[in-house]
Amino acid sequence: MNKPIYVLGTGLSHNGSAVLLKDGKVCVAIEKERLSRIKHDGGNDYLAIQYCLDAENIKLSDIDLVVQCANFEIPERNQYKGKRIFANTDFPKIVNISHHLAHAYSAVGTASFNECNVVVIDGCGSPLDQFLQLHPEHKHLIQPDIIKETKMQCEKDSFYYFNGQKLIPLWKDFSVMSPFSEKNLSTPTTKHSIGGFYASVSKYVFGDMQDVGKLMGLAPYGTSGVYKVDAFEFKESRLFIHHTWQYHFDKPSKGYSYFKKHFSYYANVAKWAQEQVEKAVLECIQYRTNSYPSQNLCYSGGVALNAVANSKLLDLKLVDNIYFEPAAGDNGLALGCAFYGWLEHLNKPKTYHNGNTCFGKSYTDQEIEKAISNESIHFKKLENELDLLHYCAKQLQNGKTIAWFQSGSEFGPRALGRRSILAHPGIKGLKDHINKNIKFREDFRPFAPAILKDKVTEYFKYGRNSPYMILVDKTKPEHVEDLLNVTHYDGSSRVQTVEETWNPMFHKLITEFYNVSGIPMVLNTSLNKKGTPIVETPKEAIKLFKETAIDILIIENYLIETKLQ
């Protein structure tokens, strides 16, 4: 029997992660923040790599190739913000690639099609000097005025063609960095990036840039047309920001109470910013796809997490098929590194990927019971799966909240039914209760419906297939009242269509809830509270259960309930 070929990808930017391929397929992957418990953690990759090795039960010596990516520098083998796992070894070989190339390979490695174009749009990629050091053969793609610029420049949008084996760069754009400033409207990264613009408005509205997704959640409360200024323009095939837009906004947030007092103002700002981003994304991708036609498109980079813009891109019907990479942010860099190693460096054929994005390790009964006993809480083990599913479905129908912990954790920013908090989608007051007493976050933040895939057209206008909660739809008017906890202020809903193939237990639970309640969906939000990563281990799930107002905790087939305390 031939020894498996293992390729390790590691991302060392913020939102660091590690991914292990076995013969071209993902066997385990983890984001560093899930282990360190520090949100958006990056830098040193020892912890994440060791997790992958332990989960697969192999040693570093079993790894055939390592591919890494970090912004602004090429990490040394022995040290990078601490001792690395490769210190004092000459094997395995380590290859370095650029930021956008990693984003692009993360998409093509998991997409269902073999031939496609790939667009990457984010806030800031690799500096030009580093890019040319890593990929000198691509210098001809860079426009002369970019090469002549003496200031530091970084990737901001890239376009590639994937021929089934390798990515061929077609277009790359760079932007100079913004000068450092404490001003709330200072673009935090590159001066002309869509991601940088969105982050700067997020800081203006909320006082921070760590959770830019909140801006998309606030935008539906705003009114279109309040601000007439445009933030972006296309000029000679390149996208630029008009920085004069900053002069129209002079009331930065001074904290949450100030934000609440001026809620309508900030909602209007968020609405304007969201619409500006949508316009820029659509114009940029439309221009590129018209220049380089293909019937399939992959989309990655942090801006690809904007579910509203994604849906509008889909509606343009520029191509036959669009794949939105579910780990489109920097947490997906390690995934792209690993697939680059397999496809381009080792020249191995692409393997079939079934759409699964849950790559964490599973926990044994022994590990679960140890975590429970250490916390001195009572539990019940339900040996019969049907009994477990029926009990949970009935409790959801009765308005209880359930922390749902099953199998290997999701890779990426969305909880998809492996590390989730679940509730009834229509019982009045539950949305506010979860935001206030479980998530401890702002009351305007929306929740998503997780619906059986074959029922989505009955409840939502467009009936999009959206397994990664990365697209929005409109709740049909006749169902808004029944789905008030998962329908946003403007009637929109960020839908998750649940796949039986790679999410069987979650699919079974929703099916049982449908049998009990007549509703083929549940409210689904991530198993964490504001400011903390999604839980990874049974111990962390129990800790969260004890700290919040969650009614029931299910870890595999173990039941922990408030009344059992």
Tab-separated table of N, CA, C and O in Angstrom, residues 17-92:
chain	number	residue	atom	x	y	z
A	17	SER	N	-4.484	30.087	9.984
A	17	SER	CA	-5.070	28.744	9.935
A	17	SER	C	-4.054	27.760	9.379
A	17	SER	O	-3.000	28.144	8.867
A	18	ALA	N	-4.391	26.476	9.493
A	18	ALA	CA	-3.583	25.414	8.911
A	18	ALA	C	-4.518	24.396	8.277
A	18	ALA	O	-5.603	24.119	8.807
A	19	VAL	N	-4.094	23.852	7.141
A	19	VAL	CA	-4.903	22.898	6.376
A	19	VAL	C	-4.026	21.743	5.944
A	19	VAL	O	-2.905	21.950	5.455
A	20	LEU	N	-4.522	20.538	6.102
A	20	LEU	CA	-3.789	19.345	5.709
A	20	LEU	C	-4.545	18.606	4.614
A	20	LEU	O	-5.705	18.242	4.780
A	21	LEU	N	-3.869	18.415	3.461
A	21	LEU	CA	-4.413	17.598	2.374
A	21	LEU	C	-3.807	16.211	2.437
A	21	LEU	O	-2.611	16.045	2.664
A	22	LYS	N	-4.647	15.224	2.211
A	22	LYS	CA	-4.202	13.838	2.103
A	22	LYS	C	-4.581	13.353	0.711
A	22	LYS	O	-5.763	13.240	0.383
A	23	ASP	N	-3.574	13.119	-0.115
A	23	ASP	CA	-3.804	12.714	-1.507
A	23	ASP	C	-4.757	13.666	-2.223
A	23	ASP	O	-5.643	13.258	-2.978
A	24	GLY	N	-4.587	14.966	-1.951
A	24	GLY	CA	-5.336	15.985	-2.672
A	24	GLY	C	-6.665	16.378	-2.078
A	24	GLY	O	-7.338	17.272	-2.597
A	25	LYS	N	-7.062	15.728	-0.987
A	25	LYS	CA	-8.340	16.052	-0.343
A	25	LYS	C	-8.089	16.586	1.065
A	25	LYS	O	-7.185	16.120	1.764
A	26	VAL	N	-8.920	17.542	1.483
A	26	VAL	CA	-8.782	18.086	2.830
A	26	VAL	C	-9.160	17.009	3.847
A	26	VAL	O	-10.264	16.469	3.807
A	27	CYS	N	-8.241	16.704	4.743
A	27	CYS	CA	-8.554	15.736	5.800
A	27	CYS	C	-8.746	16.421	7.146
A	27	CYS	O	-9.452	15.894	8.021
A	28	VAL	N	-8.133	17.581	7.334
A	28	VAL	CA	-8.325	18.342	8.566
A	28	VAL	C	-7.901	19.785	8.316
A	28	VAL	O	-6.983	20.053	7.531
A	29	ALA	N	-8.598	20.721	8.957
A	29	ALA	CA	-8.244	22.140	8.851
A	29	ALA	C	-8.791	22.856	10.073
A	29	ALA	O	-9.841	22.494	10.608
A	30	ILE	N	-8.069	23.892	10.494
A	30	ILE	CA	-8.486	24.625	11.702
A	30	ILE	C	-7.994	26.066	11.619
A	30	ILE	O	-6.909	26.338	11.093
A	31	GLU	N	-8.807	26.975	12.130
A	31	GLU	CA	-8.388	28.359	12.284
A	31	GLU	C	-7.739	28.525	13.653
A	31	GLU	O	-8.235	28.002	14.654
A	32	LYS	N	-6.666	29.260	13.694
A	32	LYS	CA	-5.917	29.400	14.946
A	32	LYS	C	-6.761	29.967	16.077
A	32	LYS	O	-6.627	29.571	17.235
A	33	GLU	N	-7.671	30.896	15.755
A	33	GLU	CA	-8.470	31.520	16.805
A	33	GLU	C	-9.315	30.509	17.578
A	33	GLU	O	-9.606	30.712	18.759
A	34	ARG	N	-9.694	29.418	16.911
A	34	ARG	CA	-10.512	28.401	17.595
A	34	ARG	C	-9.721	27.724	18.705
A	34	ARG	O	-10.305	27.185	19.647
A	35	LEU	N	-8.404	27.733	18.591
A	35	LEU	CA	-7.535	27.066	19.565
A	35	LEU	C	-6.992	28.039	20.595
A	35	LEU	O	-6.967	27.745	21.794
A	36	SER	N	-6.552	29.209	20.139
A	36	SER	CA	-5.974	30.187	21.068
A	36	SER	C	-7.044	30.945	21.828
A	36	SER	O	-6.770	31.537	22.870
A	37	ARG	N	-8.272	30.951	21.285
A	37	ARG	CA	-9.421	31.670	21.842
A	37	ARG	C	-9.236	33.184	21.753
A	37	ARG	O	-9.863	33.927	22.508
A	38	ILE	N	-8.403	33.630	20.823
A	38	ILE	CA	-8.212	35.058	20.561
A	38	ILE	C	-8.768	35.345	19.169
A	38	ILE	O	-8.262	34.818	18.169
A	39	LYS	N	-9.796	36.143	19.089
A	39	LYS	CA	-10.473	36.382	17.813
A	39	LYS	C	-9.520	36.996	16.788
A	39	LYS	O	-8.745	37.894	17.108
A	40	HIS	N	-9.563	36.459	15.587
A	40	HIS	CA	-8.733	36.896	14.451
A	40	HIS	C	-7.250	36.636	14.685
A	40	HIS	O	-6.393	37.290	14.076
A	41	ASP	N	-6.912	35.711	15.533
A	41	ASP	CA	-5.517	35.452	15.867
A	41	ASP	C	-4.751	34.949	14.646
A	41	ASP	O	-5.287	34.229	13.800
A	42	GLY	N	-3.486	35.339	14.576
A	42	GLY	CA	-2.629	34.903	13.472
A	42	GLY	C	-1.190	34.837	13.936
A	42	GLY	O	-0.909	34.583	15.101
A	43	GLY	N	-0.270	35.058	12.998
A	43	GLY	CA	1.141	35.018	13.362
A	43	GLY	C	1.663	33.594	13.453
A	43	GLY	O	1.506	32.802	12.517
A	44	ASN	N	2.275	33.251	14.563
A	44	ASN	CA	2.881	31.929	14.721
A	44	ASN	C	1.857	30.819	14.480
A	44	ASN	O	0.729	30.876	14.959
A	45	ASP	N	2.284	29.777	13.763
A	45	ASP	CA	1.345	28.736	13.327
A	45	ASP	C	1.530	27.388	14.018
A	45	ASP	O	0.959	26.384	13.606
A	46	TYR	N	2.325	27.353	15.083
A	46	TYR	CA	2.632	26.084	15.759
A	46	TYR	C	1.348	25.381	16.219
A	46	TYR	O	1.144	24.178	15.983
A	47	LEU	N	0.479	26.130	16.881
A	47	LEU	CA	-0.722	25.562	17.486
A	47	LEU	C	-1.639	24.917	16.450
A	47	LEU	O	-2.112	23.783	16.632
A	48	ALA	N	-1.885	25.627	15.366
A	48	ALA	CA	-2.797	25.124	14.338
A	48	ALA	C	-2.218	23.912	13.610
A	48	ALA	O	-2.931	22.948	13.304
A	49	ILE	N	-0.914	23.951	13.319
A	49	ILE	CA	-0.287	22.814	12.639
A	49	ILE	C	-0.300	21.578	13.525
A	49	ILE	O	-0.597	20.465	13.067
A	50	GLN	N	0.011	21.747	14.803
A	50	GLN	CA	0.013	20.599	15.715
A	50	GLN	C	-1.381	19.977	15.817
A	50	GLN	O	-1.520	18.752	15.892
A	51	TYR	N	-2.403	20.807	15.805
A	51	TYR	CA	-3.784	20.312	15.811
A	51	TYR	C	-4.016	19.398	14.609
A	51	TYR	O	-4.605	18.314	14.740
A	52	CYS	N	-3.575	19.822	13.436
A	52	CYS	CA	-3.768	19.024	12.221
A	52	CYS	C	-3.024	17.693	12.301
A	52	CYS	O	-3.568	16.637	11.929
A	53	LEU	N	-1.800	17.736	12.772
A	53	LEU	CA	-1.015	16.509	12.894
A	53	LEU	C	-1.677	15.538	13.884
A	53	LEU	O	-1.791	14.339	13.612
A	54	ASP	N	-2.128	16.070	15.013
A	54	ASP	CA	-2.758	15.224	16.033
A	54	ASP	C	-4.067	14.639	15.523
A	54	ASP	O	-4.376	13.461	15.772
A	55	ALA	N	-4.844	15.449	14.826
A	55	ALA	CA	-6.132	14.975	14.328
A	55	ALA	C	-5.963	13.851	13.310
A	55	ALA	O	-6.750	12.903	13.271
A	56	GLU	N	-4.933	13.939	12.502
A	56	GLU	CA	-4.679	12.910	11.492
A	56	GLU	C	-3.805	11.793	12.041
A	56	GLU	O	-3.599	10.781	11.380
A	57	ASN	N	-3.286	11.997	13.267
A	57	ASN	CA	-2.419	10.999	13.926
A	57	ASN	C	-1.168	10.712	13.104
A	57	ASN	O	-0.800	9.566	12.866
A	58	ILE	N	-0.508	11.782	12.676
A	58	ILE	CA	0.749	11.663	11.947
A	58	ILE	C	1.787	12.584	12.592
A	58	ILE	O	1.465	13.380	13.477
A	59	LYS	N	3.031	12.465	12.125
A	59	LYS	CA	4.116	13.307	12.602
A	59	LYS	C	4.542	14.281	11.509
A	59	LYS	O	4.200	14.105	10.328
A	60	LEU	N	5.310	15.270	11.895
A	60	LEU	CA	5.805	16.233	10.920
A	60	LEU	C	6.594	15.545	9.814
A	60	LEU	O	6.549	15.963	8.654
A	61	SER	N	7.278	14.470	10.161
A	61	SER	CA	8.082	13.740	9.176
A	61	SER	C	7.224	13.078	8.100
A	61	SER	O	7.739	12.673	7.053
A	62	ASP	N	5.902	12.968	8.335
A	62	ASP	CA	5.002	12.388	7.330
A	62	ASP	C	4.573	13.399	6.279
A	62	ASP	O	3.991	13.026	5.257
A	63	ILE	N	4.859	14.677	6.532
A	63	ILE	CA	4.445	15.731	5.595
A	63	ILE	C	5.422	15.784	4.421
A	63	ILE	O	6.639	15.815	4.594
A	64	ASP	N	4.875	15.814	3.208
A	64	ASP	CA	5.702	15.838	2.005
A	64	ASP	C	6.055	17.245	1.542
A	64	ASP	O	7.110	17.453	0.931
A	65	LEU	N	5.173	18.207	1.825
A	65	LEU	CA	5.397	19.573	1.349
A	65	LEU	C	4.616	20.544	2.226
A	65	LEU	O	3.497	20.251	2.642
A	66	VAL	N	5.230	21.693	2.481
A	66	VAL	CA	4.551	22.781	3.188
A	66	VAL	C	4.519	24.003	2.276
A	66	VAL	O	5.526	24.348	1.655
A	67	VAL	N	3.357	24.642	2.182
A	67	VAL	CA	3.226	25.892	1.442
A	67	VAL	C	2.687	26.938	2.413
A	67	VAL	O	1.719	26.685	3.126
A	68	GLN	N	3.315	28.106	2.444
A	68	GLN	CA	2.930	29.130	3.419
A	68	GLN	C	2.690	30.475	2.755
A	68	GLN	O	3.161	30.740	1.647
A	69	CYS	N	1.959	31.326	3.489
A	69	CYS	CA	1.655	32.662	2.999
A	69	CYS	C	1.506	33.601	4.191
A	69	CYS	O	0.851	33.259	5.179
A	70	ALA	N	2.150	34.767	4.092
A	70	ALA	CA	1.996	35.809	5.112
A	70	ALA	C	2.108	37.155	4.418
A	70	ALA	O	2.872	37.314	3.467
A	71	ASN	N	1.354	38.120	4.892
A	71	ASN	CA	1.466	39.465	4.329
A	71	ASN	C	2.722	40.172	4.821
A	71	ASN	O	3.123	40.011	5.975
A	72	PHE	N	3.330	40.935	3.933
A	72	PHE	CA	4.422	41.861	4.237
A	72	PHE	C	5.773	41.205	4.502
A	72	PHE	O	6.776	41.900	4.594
A	73	GLU	N	5.830	39.909	4.636
A	73	GLU	CA	7.115	39.268	4.894
A	73	GLU	C	7.040	37.792	4.514
A	73	GLU	O	5.964	37.224	4.375
A	74	ILE	N	8.196	37.186	4.356
A	74	ILE	CA	8.282	35.750	4.103
A	74	ILE	C	8.796	35.101	5.384
A	74	ILE	O	9.941	35.322	5.782
A	75	PRO	N	7.956	34.331	6.056
A	75	PRO	CA	8.331	33.792	7.371
A	75	PRO	C	9.546	32.876	7.305
A	75	PRO	O	9.704	32.084	6.367
A	76	GLU	N	10.407	32.992	8.299
A	76	GLU	CA	11.552	32.097	8.406
A	76	GLU	C	11.107	30.725	8.893
A	76	GLU	O	10.070	30.573	9.521
A	77	ARG	N	11.911	29.754	8.611
A	77	ARG	CA	11.597	28.379	8.960
A	77	ARG	C	11.574	28.158	10.484
A	77	ARG	O	10.698	27.458	11.005
A	78	ASN	N	12.510	28.763	11.185
A	78	ASN	CA	12.663	28.493	12.614
A	78	ASN	C	11.798	29.375	13.500
A	78	ASN	O	11.277	28.914	14.514
A	79	GLN	N	11.685	30.642	13.133
A	79	GLN	CA	10.993	31.605	13.988
A	79	GLN	C	10.033	32.463	13.176
A	79	GLN	O	10.374	32.924	12.096
A	80	TYR	N	8.840	32.637	13.689
A	80	TYR	CA	7.936	33.653	13.172
A	80	TYR	C	6.963	34.002	14.296
A	80	TYR	O	6.049	33.256	14.603
A	81	LYS	N	7.261	35.108	14.973
A	81	LYS	CA	6.462	35.524	16.131
A	81	LYS	C	6.388	34.396	17.156
A	81	LYS	O	5.343	34.093	17.719
A	82	GLY	N	7.514	33.764	17.334
A	82	GLY	CA	7.650	32.621	18.223
A	82	GLY	C	8.269	31.444	17.488
A	82	GLY	O	8.417	31.456	16.259
A	83	LYS	N	8.683	30.429	18.230
A	83	LYS	CA	9.284	29.244	17.634
A	83	LYS	C	8.278	28.513	16.760
A	83	LYS	O	7.122	28.336	17.135
A	84	ARG	N	8.739	28.069	15.585
A	84	ARG	CA	7.868	27.331	14.676
A	84	ARG	C	8.102	25.833	14.800
A	84	ARG	O	9.152	25.384	15.268
A	85	ILE	N	7.152	25.078	14.324
A	85	ILE	CA	7.214	23.629	14.427
A	85	ILE	C	8.310	23.056	13.541
A	85	ILE	O	8.773	21.933	13.750
A	86	PHE	N	8.771	23.838	12.559
A	86	PHE	CA	9.813	23.384	11.633
A	86	PHE	C	11.220	23.720	12.117
A	86	PHE	O	12.203	23.450	11.416
A	87	ALA	N	11.325	24.317	13.286
A	87	ALA	CA	12.637	24.736	13.796
A	87	ALA	C	13.590	23.550	13.897
A	87	ALA	O	13.212	22.462	14.334
A	88	ASN	N	14.810	23.773	13.453
A	88	ASN	CA	15.892	22.776	13.558
A	88	ASN	C	15.648	21.539	12.702
A	88	ASN	O	16.185	20.465	12.979
A	89	THR	N	14.828	21.669	11.659
A	89	THR	CA	14.646	20.564	10.716
A	89	THR	C	14.849	21.089	9.302
A	89	THR	O	14.600	22.262	9.025
A	90	ASP	N	15.298	20.230	8.414
A	90	ASP	CA	15.453	20.598	7.008
A	90	ASP	C	14.315	20.057	6.154
A	90	ASP	O	14.227	20.348	4.961
A	91	PHE	N	13.461	19.242	6.775
A	91	PHE	CA	12.376	18.598	6.051
A	91	PHE	C	11.098	18.789	6.850
A	91	PHE	O	11.135	18.761	8.084
A	92	PRO	N	9.981	19.039	6.226
A	92	PRO	CA	9.710	19.069	4.790
A	92	PRO	C	10.113	20.397	4.135
A	92	PRO	O	10.389	21.388	4.815
